């Protein structure tokens, strides 16, 4: 996978809060810490994100973008 973002962190999804239009995932970073991402529910479903999934969090400015390989 190629992307135009320089800051990326490996993480594990720890919580998924699904809404009608927008959803939230919380992740535990491989390095100490946690991070939360807000994304459309359509994207959540397309990525099939669930607790325990390994993801790469892509950070650009104020955006945290989850990516699943």
C-alpha positions as a Python dict, from the first residue, in 0.01 Angstrom:
ca = {
    (1, 'X'): (0, 0, 0),
    (2, 'X'): (129, 347, -89),
    (3, 'X'): (11, 673, 61),
    (4, 'X'): (129, 1033, 84),
    (5, 'X'): (153, 1053, 463),
    (6, 'X'): (484, 1051, 650),
    (7, 'X'): (366, 984, 1007),
    (8, 'X'): (238, 632, 1064),
    (9, 'X'): (202, 417, 1376),
    (10, 'X'): (114, 51, 1425),
    (11, 'X'): (-181, 2, 1660),
    (12, 'X'): (-449, -239, 1778),
    (13, 'X'): (-818, -145, 1771),
    (14, 'X'): (-947, -156, 2130),
    (15, 'X'): (-1297, -10, 2095),
    (16, 'X'): (-1545, 55, 1814),
    (17, 'X'): (-1838, 294, 1866),
    (18, 'X'): (-2061, 274, 1558),
    (19, 'X'): (-2306, 553, 1478),
    (20, 'X'): (-2558, 607, 1200),
    (21, 'X'): (-2332, 840, 998),
    (22, 'X'): (-2003, 874, 1189),
    (23, 'X'): (-1816, 618, 1400),
    (24, 'X'): (-1522, 623, 1641),
    (25, 'X'): (-1242, 375, 1697),
    (26, 'X'): (-994, 378, 1985),
    (27, 'X'): (-653, 221, 1935),
    (28, 'X'): (-362, 115, 2155),
    (29, 'X'): (-33, 216, 1995),
    (30, 'X'): (259, -26, 1964),
    (31, 'X'): (454, 240, 2153),
    (32, 'X'): (297, 354, 2483),
    (33, 'X'): (-20, 553, 2428),
    (34, 'X'): (-364, 552, 2271),
    (35, 'X'): (-525, 737, 1982),
    (36, 'X'): (-885, 784, 1868),
    (37, 'X'): (-1009, 824, 1511),
    (38, 'X'): (-1344, 951, 1383),
    (39, 'X'): (-1447, 819, 1043),
    (40, 'X'): (-1764, 769, 844),
    (41, 'X'): (-1963, 457, 931),
    (42, 'X'): (-1943, 365, 562),
    (43, 'X'): (-1561, 362, 587),
    (44, 'X'): (-1576, 161, 912),
    (45, 'X'): (-1789, -102, 740),
    (46, 'X'): (-1578, -100, 420),
    (47, 'X'): (-1262, -164, 625),
    (48, 'X'): (-1451, -416, 840),
    (49, 'X'): (-1278, -276, 1149),
    (50, 'X'): (-1337, -456, 1478),
    (51, 'X'): (-1176, -485, 1821),
    (52, 'X'): (-844, -668, 1808),
    (53, 'X'): (-765, -572, 1446),
    (54, 'X'): (-408, -464, 1372),
    (55, 'X'): (-403, -132, 1186),
    (56, 'X'): (-164, 140, 1079),
    (57, 'X'): (-271, 488, 1186),
    (58, 'X'): (-177, 752, 930),
    (59, 'X'): (-149, 1101, 1076),
    (60, 'X'): (-163, 1411, 858),
    (61, 'X'): (-218, 1749, 1026),
    (62, 'X'): (-522, 1696, 1251),
    (63, 'X'): (-646, 1381, 1075),
    (64, 'X'): (-593, 1028, 1204),
    (65, 'X'): (-667, 787, 920),
    (66, 'X'): (-693, 412, 992),
    (67, 'X'): (-559, 174, 725),
    (68, 'X'): (-601, -204, 729),
    (69, 'X'): (-388, -433, 514),
}
